[in-house]
mmCIF file of C-alpha atoms and ligand atoms in Angstrom:
data_model
loop_
_atom_site.group_PDB
_atom_site.id
_atom_site.type_symbol
_atom_site.label_atom_id
_atom_site.label_comp_id
_atom_site.label_asym_id
_atom_site.label_seq_id
_atom_site.Cartn_x
_atom_site.Cartn_y
_atom_site.Cartn_z
ATOM 1 C CA MET A 151 185.303 -36.898 76.814
ATOM 2 C CA THR A 152 184.797 -34.836 73.719
ATOM 3 C CA SER A 153 185.391 -31.111 74.136
ATOM 4 C CA PRO A 154 182.094 -29.560 75.287
ATOM 5 C CA ALA A 155 182.333 -27.125 72.359
ATOM 6 C CA ARG A 156 182.366 -29.960 69.814
ATOM 7 C CA ARG A 157 179.356 -32.196 69.443
ATOM 8 C CA PRO A 158 180.332 -35.851 68.972
ATOM 9 C CA ILE A 159 179.705 -37.329 65.536
ATOM 10 C CA VAL A 160 179.517 -41.050 64.856
ATOM 11 C CA ALA A 161 179.242 -42.097 61.224
ATOM 12 C CA GLY A 162 178.639 -45.560 59.829
ATOM 13 C CA ASN A 163 180.442 -46.310 56.579
ATOM 14 C CA TRP A 164 178.588 -49.275 55.141
ATOM 15 C CA LYS A 165 181.000 -49.569 52.218
ATOM 16 C CA MET A 166 179.638 -51.894 49.490
ATOM 17 C CA ASN A 167 176.960 -53.495 51.665
ATOM 18 C CA TYR A 168 173.148 -53.317 51.794
ATOM 19 C CA GLY A 169 171.250 -52.558 48.612
ATOM 20 C CA PRO A 170 167.999 -50.572 48.905
ATOM 21 C CA SER A 171 165.841 -53.366 50.314
ATOM 22 C CA ASP A 172 168.404 -54.626 52.868
ATOM 23 C CA ALA A 173 169.188 -51.022 53.791
ATOM 24 C CA HIS A 174 165.509 -50.375 54.467
ATOM 25 C CA ASP A 175 165.236 -53.458 56.674
ATOM 26 C CA PHE A 176 168.411 -52.728 58.618
ATOM 27 C CA VAL A 177 167.575 -49.094 59.324
ATOM 28 C CA SER A 178 164.000 -49.973 60.289
ATOM 29 C CA GLY A 179 165.438 -52.324 62.917
ATOM 30 C CA ILE A 180 167.764 -49.788 64.599
ATOM 31 C CA PHE A 181 165.732 -46.665 63.902
ATOM 32 C CA ASP A 182 164.022 -46.059 67.249
ATOM 33 C CA ASP A 183 167.123 -46.702 69.362
ATOM 34 C CA LEU A 184 169.341 -44.570 67.122
ATOM 35 C CA ASP A 185 166.848 -41.732 66.847
ATOM 36 C CA ALA A 186 166.597 -41.537 70.632
ATOM 37 C CA ILE A 187 170.294 -40.671 71.221
ATOM 38 C CA THR A 188 170.032 -36.968 70.527
ATOM 39 C CA SER A 189 173.292 -35.736 72.096
ATOM 40 C CA VAL A 190 175.389 -37.223 69.278
ATOM 41 C CA ASP A 191 175.317 -36.485 65.542
ATOM 42 C CA ARG A 192 174.409 -39.807 63.910
ATOM 43 C CA VAL A 193 175.274 -40.264 60.251
ATOM 44 C CA LEU A 194 174.537 -43.297 58.084
ATOM 45 C CA CYS A 195 176.579 -43.650 54.890
ATOM 46 C CA PRO A 196 174.905 -46.239 52.658
ATOM 47 C CA PRO A 197 176.078 -47.077 49.145
ATOM 48 C CA ALA A 198 174.821 -44.404 46.734
ATOM 49 C CA ILE A 199 172.076 -46.616 45.328
ATOM 50 C CA SER A 200 170.535 -47.045 48.804
ATOM 51 C CA ILE A 201 170.670 -43.429 49.939
ATOM 52 C CA ALA A 202 167.151 -42.586 48.755
ATOM 53 C CA ALA A 203 165.642 -45.659 50.436
ATOM 54 C CA VAL A 204 167.256 -44.739 53.758
ATOM 55 C CA HIS A 205 166.342 -41.092 53.354
ATOM 56 C CA ALA A 206 162.675 -42.034 53.075
ATOM 57 C CA LEU A 207 162.955 -43.542 56.570
ATOM 58 C CA THR A 208 165.140 -40.928 58.239
ATOM 59 C CA GLN A 209 163.995 -37.620 56.748
ATOM 60 C CA LYS A 210 161.802 -36.649 59.666
ATOM 61 C CA SER A 211 164.295 -37.853 62.275
ATOM 62 C CA GLY A 212 167.545 -36.591 63.727
ATOM 63 C CA ILE A 213 169.458 -39.272 61.843
ATOM 64 C CA MET A 214 171.543 -37.799 59.017
ATOM 65 C CA LEU A 215 172.922 -39.310 55.848
ATOM 66 C CA GLY A 216 176.297 -39.197 54.193
ATOM 67 C CA ALA A 217 177.636 -40.426 50.865
ATOM 68 C CA GLN A 218 180.790 -42.527 50.714
ATOM 69 C CA ASN A 219 182.342 -40.531 47.891
ATOM 70 C CA MET A 220 181.464 -38.024 45.191
ATOM 71 C CA HIS A 221 182.894 -36.356 42.101
ATOM 72 C CA PHE A 222 183.863 -32.694 42.399
ATOM 73 C CA ALA A 223 181.981 -31.676 39.240
ATOM 74 C CA GLU A 224 178.281 -30.893 39.147
ATOM 75 C CA LYS A 225 177.542 -32.929 36.026
ATOM 76 C CA GLY A 226 179.084 -34.271 32.877
ATOM 77 C CA ALA A 227 180.615 -37.247 31.152
ATOM 78 C CA PHE A 228 181.902 -39.090 34.212
ATOM 79 C CA THR A 229 180.511 -42.609 33.921
ATOM 80 C CA GLY A 230 179.671 -44.176 37.247
ATOM 81 C CA GLU A 231 180.187 -41.047 39.319
ATOM 82 C CA ILE A 232 177.829 -39.183 41.667
ATOM 83 C CA SER A 233 177.746 -35.390 41.738
ATOM 84 C CA PRO A 234 177.349 -33.015 44.694
ATOM 85 C CA LEU A 235 174.091 -31.728 43.200
ATOM 86 C CA MET A 236 172.660 -35.250 43.299
ATOM 87 C CA LEU A 237 173.458 -35.557 46.996
ATOM 88 C CA GLN A 238 171.915 -32.236 47.988
ATOM 89 C CA GLY A 239 168.653 -32.684 49.846
ATOM 90 C CA LEU A 240 169.495 -36.297 50.671
ATOM 91 C CA CYS A 241 172.871 -36.136 52.399
ATOM 92 C CA GLU A 242 174.405 -33.648 54.806
ATOM 93 C CA TYR A 243 177.801 -35.313 54.811
ATOM 94 C CA VAL A 244 180.151 -36.918 52.330
ATOM 95 C CA ILE A 245 183.116 -39.140 53.151
ATOM 96 C CA LEU A 246 186.124 -38.151 51.060
ATOM 97 C CA GLY A 247 189.540 -39.737 50.642
ATOM 98 C CA HIS A 248 188.788 -42.946 52.479
ATOM 99 C CA SER A 249 191.913 -45.116 52.436
ATOM 100 C CA GLU A 250 190.143 -47.621 50.189
ATOM 101 C CA ARG A 251 189.504 -44.825 47.679
ATOM 102 C CA ARG A 252 193.130 -43.748 47.978
ATOM 103 C CA ALA A 253 194.666 -47.241 47.758
ATOM 104 C CA LEU A 254 192.276 -49.052 45.395
ATOM 105 C CA PHE A 255 190.995 -46.201 43.216
ATOM 106 C CA GLY A 256 194.072 -44.005 43.007
ATOM 107 C CA GLU A 257 192.740 -40.921 44.803
ATOM 108 C CA THR A 258 195.434 -38.364 45.584
ATOM 109 C CA ASP A 259 195.517 -35.564 48.137
ATOM 110 C CA GLU A 260 195.006 -33.131 45.268
ATOM 111 C CA LEU A 261 191.839 -34.900 44.119
ATOM 112 C CA VAL A 262 190.529 -35.205 47.680
ATOM 113 C CA ASN A 263 191.135 -31.475 48.086
ATOM 114 C CA ARG A 264 189.131 -30.645 44.948
ATOM 115 C CA LYS A 265 186.303 -32.779 46.281
ATOM 116 C CA ALA A 266 186.453 -31.134 49.723
ATOM 117 C CA LEU A 267 186.295 -27.658 48.159
ATOM 118 C CA SER A 268 183.354 -28.784 46.030
ATOM 119 C CA ALA A 269 181.589 -30.214 49.088
ATOM 120 C CA PHE A 270 181.819 -26.822 50.837
ATOM 121 C CA ALA A 271 180.627 -25.079 47.672
ATOM 122 C CA HIS A 272 177.543 -27.318 47.631
ATOM 123 C CA ASP A 273 176.725 -27.229 51.348
ATOM 124 C CA LEU A 274 177.801 -30.784 51.999
ATOM 125 C CA LYS A 275 179.939 -31.365 55.070
ATOM 126 C CA PRO A 276 183.064 -33.339 54.201
ATOM 127 C CA ILE A 277 184.404 -36.151 56.365
ATOM 128 C CA VAL A 278 187.974 -36.237 55.095
ATOM 129 C CA CYS A 279 189.946 -39.377 55.933
ATOM 130 C CA VAL A 280 193.671 -39.505 56.590
ATOM 131 C CA GLY A 281 195.835 -42.284 57.953
ATOM 132 C CA GLU A 282 199.197 -43.990 57.684
ATOM 133 C CA ARG A 283 199.883 -47.518 56.430
ATOM 134 C CA LEU A 284 201.621 -50.087 58.582
ATOM 135 C CA GLU A 285 204.862 -49.684 56.641
ATOM 136 C CA ASP A 286 204.742 -45.930 57.273
ATOM 137 C CA ARG A 287 204.274 -46.487 60.989
ATOM 138 C CA ASP A 288 207.046 -49.102 61.136
ATOM 139 C CA ALA A 289 209.393 -46.685 59.357
ATOM 140 C CA ASN A 290 208.535 -43.897 61.835
ATOM 141 C CA MET A 291 206.908 -41.980 59.005
ATOM 142 C CA THR A 292 203.478 -41.528 60.578
ATOM 143 C CA GLU A 293 203.878 -37.821 61.273
ATOM 144 C CA ARG A 294 205.254 -37.109 57.814
ATOM 145 C CA VAL A 295 202.465 -39.031 56.056
ATOM 146 C CA ILE A 296 199.720 -37.414 58.123
ATOM 147 C CA THR A 297 201.254 -33.962 57.572
ATOM 148 C CA THR A 298 201.325 -34.437 53.792
ATOM 149 C CA GLN A 299 197.738 -35.711 53.719
ATOM 150 C CA VAL A 300 196.353 -32.971 55.972
ATOM 151 C CA ARG A 301 198.187 -30.154 54.183
ATOM 152 C CA GLY A 302 197.297 -31.544 50.763
ATOM 153 C CA SER A 303 193.705 -32.633 51.321
ATOM 154 C CA LEU A 304 192.596 -29.745 53.513
ATOM 155 C CA ALA A 305 194.221 -26.745 51.812
ATOM 156 C CA GLY A 306 192.271 -23.600 51.060
ATOM 157 C CA LEU A 307 189.006 -24.467 52.798
ATOM 158 C CA PRO A 308 186.752 -21.607 53.936
ATOM 159 C CA ALA A 309 188.174 -20.826 57.382
ATOM 160 C CA GLU A 310 184.887 -19.418 58.704
ATOM 161 C CA ARG A 311 183.141 -22.724 58.003
ATOM 162 C CA LEU A 312 185.561 -25.177 59.586
ATOM 163 C CA GLY A 313 182.875 -26.172 62.053
ATOM 164 C CA GLU A 314 181.380 -28.088 59.105
ATOM 165 C CA LEU A 315 184.596 -30.053 58.527
ATOM 166 C CA VAL A 316 185.130 -33.501 60.001
ATOM 167 C CA VAL A 317 188.522 -35.199 59.777
ATOM 168 C CA ALA A 318 188.646 -38.955 60.306
ATOM 169 C CA TYR A 319 191.950 -40.334 61.513
ATOM 170 C CA GLU A 320 191.968 -43.882 60.197
ATOM 171 C CA PRO A 321 195.244 -45.784 60.438
ATOM 172 C CA VAL A 322 195.122 -48.087 57.425
ATOM 173 C CA TRP A 323 196.448 -51.021 59.453
ATOM 174 C CA ALA A 324 193.456 -50.761 61.782
ATOM 175 C CA ILE A 325 190.751 -50.785 59.094
ATOM 176 C CA GLY A 326 188.866 -54.052 58.908
ATOM 177 C CA THR A 327 191.622 -55.869 60.772
ATOM 178 C CA GLY A 328 190.102 -56.113 64.233
ATOM 179 C CA ARG A 329 193.214 -54.330 65.477
ATOM 180 C CA ALA A 330 192.200 -50.852 66.602
ATOM 181 C CA ALA A 331 194.826 -48.260 67.425
ATOM 182 C CA THR A 332 195.452 -47.949 71.151
ATOM 183 C CA PRO A 333 193.807 -44.908 72.681
ATOM 184 C CA GLN A 334 197.315 -43.454 73.079
ATOM 185 C CA ASP A 335 198.190 -43.969 69.391
ATOM 186 C CA ALA A 336 194.919 -42.353 68.368
ATOM 187 C CA ALA A 337 195.409 -39.437 70.753
ATOM 188 C CA ASP A 338 199.000 -38.854 69.551
ATOM 189 C CA VAL A 339 198.082 -38.637 65.865
ATOM 190 C CA ILE A 340 194.937 -36.624 66.478
ATOM 191 C CA ALA A 341 197.092 -34.113 68.379
ATOM 192 C CA ILE A 342 199.287 -33.826 65.263
ATOM 193 C CA ILE A 343 196.212 -33.248 63.085
ATOM 194 C CA ARG A 344 194.882 -30.567 65.434
ATOM 195 C CA ALA A 345 198.253 -28.796 65.533
ATOM 196 C CA LEU A 346 198.449 -28.808 61.716
ATOM 197 C CA LEU A 347 194.944 -27.380 61.363
ATOM 198 C CA ALA A 348 195.817 -24.667 63.869
ATOM 199 C CA GLU A 349 198.949 -23.842 61.844
ATOM 200 C CA MET A 350 196.991 -23.737 58.584
ATOM 201 C CA TYR A 351 193.939 -21.807 59.771
ATOM 202 C CA GLY A 352 194.817 -20.281 63.138
ATOM 203 C CA ALA A 353 193.938 -21.860 66.473
ATOM 204 C CA GLU A 354 190.607 -20.129 66.842
ATOM 205 C CA LYS A 355 189.266 -20.989 63.379
ATOM 206 C CA ALA A 356 190.504 -24.579 63.643
ATOM 207 C CA ALA A 357 189.059 -25.205 67.107
ATOM 208 C CA PRO A 358 185.570 -26.311 65.952
ATOM 209 C CA VAL A 359 186.863 -28.951 63.489
ATOM 210 C CA ARG A 360 185.745 -32.356 64.689
ATOM 211 C CA VAL A 361 188.245 -35.206 64.504
ATOM 212 C CA GLN A 362 186.986 -38.782 64.533
ATOM 213 C CA TYR A 363 188.892 -41.981 65.052
ATOM 214 C CA GLY A 364 188.218 -44.877 62.672
ATOM 215 C CA GLY A 365 189.560 -48.401 62.338
ATOM 216 C CA SER A 366 188.060 -51.474 64.023
ATOM 217 C CA VAL A 367 185.822 -49.441 66.323
ATOM 218 C CA THR A 368 183.481 -51.855 68.111
ATOM 219 C CA ALA A 369 180.905 -51.813 70.866
ATOM 220 C CA ALA A 370 183.689 -53.184 73.113
ATOM 221 C CA ASN A 371 186.318 -50.463 72.549
ATOM 222 C CA ALA A 372 184.087 -47.438 71.896
ATOM 223 C CA ARG A 373 183.924 -46.347 75.516
ATOM 224 C CA ASP A 374 187.733 -46.082 75.847
ATOM 225 C CA LEU A 375 187.943 -44.093 72.614
ATOM 226 C CA ALA A 376 185.060 -41.832 73.613
ATOM 227 C CA ALA A 377 186.837 -41.053 76.869
ATOM 228 C CA LEU A 378 189.749 -39.387 75.046
ATOM 229 C CA PRO A 379 189.528 -35.599 75.140
ATOM 230 C CA ASP A 380 190.402 -35.040 71.480
ATOM 231 C CA VAL A 381 188.350 -37.847 69.918
ATOM 232 C CA ASP A 382 185.135 -36.188 68.777
ATOM 233 C CA GLY A 383 183.514 -39.308 67.409
ATOM 234 C CA ALA A 384 184.073 -42.388 65.303
ATOM 235 C CA LEU A 385 183.932 -43.491 61.690
ATOM 236 C CA VAL A 386 182.715 -47.062 61.903
ATOM 237 C CA GLY A 387 182.949 -49.663 59.143
ATOM 238 C CA GLY A 388 182.101 -53.289 59.912
ATOM 239 C CA ALA A 389 180.315 -52.619 63.192
ATOM 240 C CA SER A 390 178.015 -50.106 61.501
ATOM 241 C CA LEU A 391 176.313 -53.001 59.691
ATOM 242 C CA THR A 392 174.833 -54.313 62.935
ATOM 243 C CA ALA A 393 173.039 -53.004 65.994
ATOM 244 C CA ASP A 394 176.518 -52.549 67.524
ATOM 245 C CA PHE A 395 176.429 -49.180 65.793
ATOM 246 C CA VAL A 396 173.805 -48.028 68.288
ATOM 247 C CA ALA A 397 175.998 -49.177 71.192
ATOM 248 C CA ILE A 398 178.926 -47.189 69.774
ATOM 249 C CA VAL A 399 176.784 -44.052 69.465
ATOM 250 C CA ARG A 400 175.605 -44.609 73.028
ATOM 251 C CA ALA A 401 179.215 -44.785 74.288
ATOM 252 C CA PHE A 402 179.839 -41.314 72.857
ATOM 253 C CA ALA A 403 176.573 -40.032 74.311
ATOM 254 C CA GLU A 404 177.639 -41.271 77.744
ATOM 255 C CA SER A 405 181.000 -39.540 77.389
ATOM 256 C CA VAL A 406 179.300 -36.154 77.163
ATOM 257 C CA ALA A 407 176.497 -36.829 79.638
HETATM 258 P P1 PGA B 667 186.283 -50.833 60.157
HETATM 259 O O1 PGA B 667 186.341 -49.760 58.975
HETATM 260 O O2 PGA B 667 185.494 -50.215 61.283
HETATM 261 O O3 PGA B 667 185.589 -52.025 59.546
HETATM 262 O O4 PGA B 667 187.688 -51.117 60.553
HETATM 263 C C1 PGA B 667 186.500 -48.391 59.254
HETATM 264 C C2 PGA B 667 186.505 -47.582 58.001
HETATM 265 O O5 PGA B 667 187.011 -48.058 56.971
HETATM 266 O O6 PGA B 667 185.983 -46.461 57.983
#
């Protein structure tokens, strides 16, 4: 069960799926069930081009929106990029440093950190992703990789506002593979992340940071993950494209009931 002081947060990362019209249809279909689960923060992260279409449906509800990425700058000659100013008023959250951004688009801890600082400066709550690759885990490097990512990506954030920060622990080998981390693996790494944040910001300031697990979360395994004391929610990829997302949110709601 999530710590009573930290409200669970389940976010759906749609990745490059559902343009505006499909996004509208999908959200219309799950809207009532999702809106009804008020004990969990529910965040939908459509592709940028579909954010406005989903916002039109969700603006008067408790369902929140997140972007999947953003540039750190407010405007300028950055072809193809989305700025924090453009997200304001539409999104409360922004996913940063997803492993696909890191591996396929060359994002470094330094860049993710600039984006996280910019998110705070523009009143967007960052969901910062960290996670080791299979080769890191096999080489017993998990702790070292996570330490580098957490220290690098999460440096210098406003300590008083850490309640707005979400960290997603997403082992790369579990993303899209159908092979979720065991609850024990997830709990072990999340304990490392919490200890690092406490070192960086002091235990009291770091306490409200929410840490999600991500990687092959499904309606079938969500209950076991939600039962772990330090898992404050989930970042869901594939299963967030179906009504299974509602079942996953419900599992976290039941864990705090
Ligand atoms: P998955 O993706 O749930 O499809 O494994 C998770 C993620 O990439 O955030």
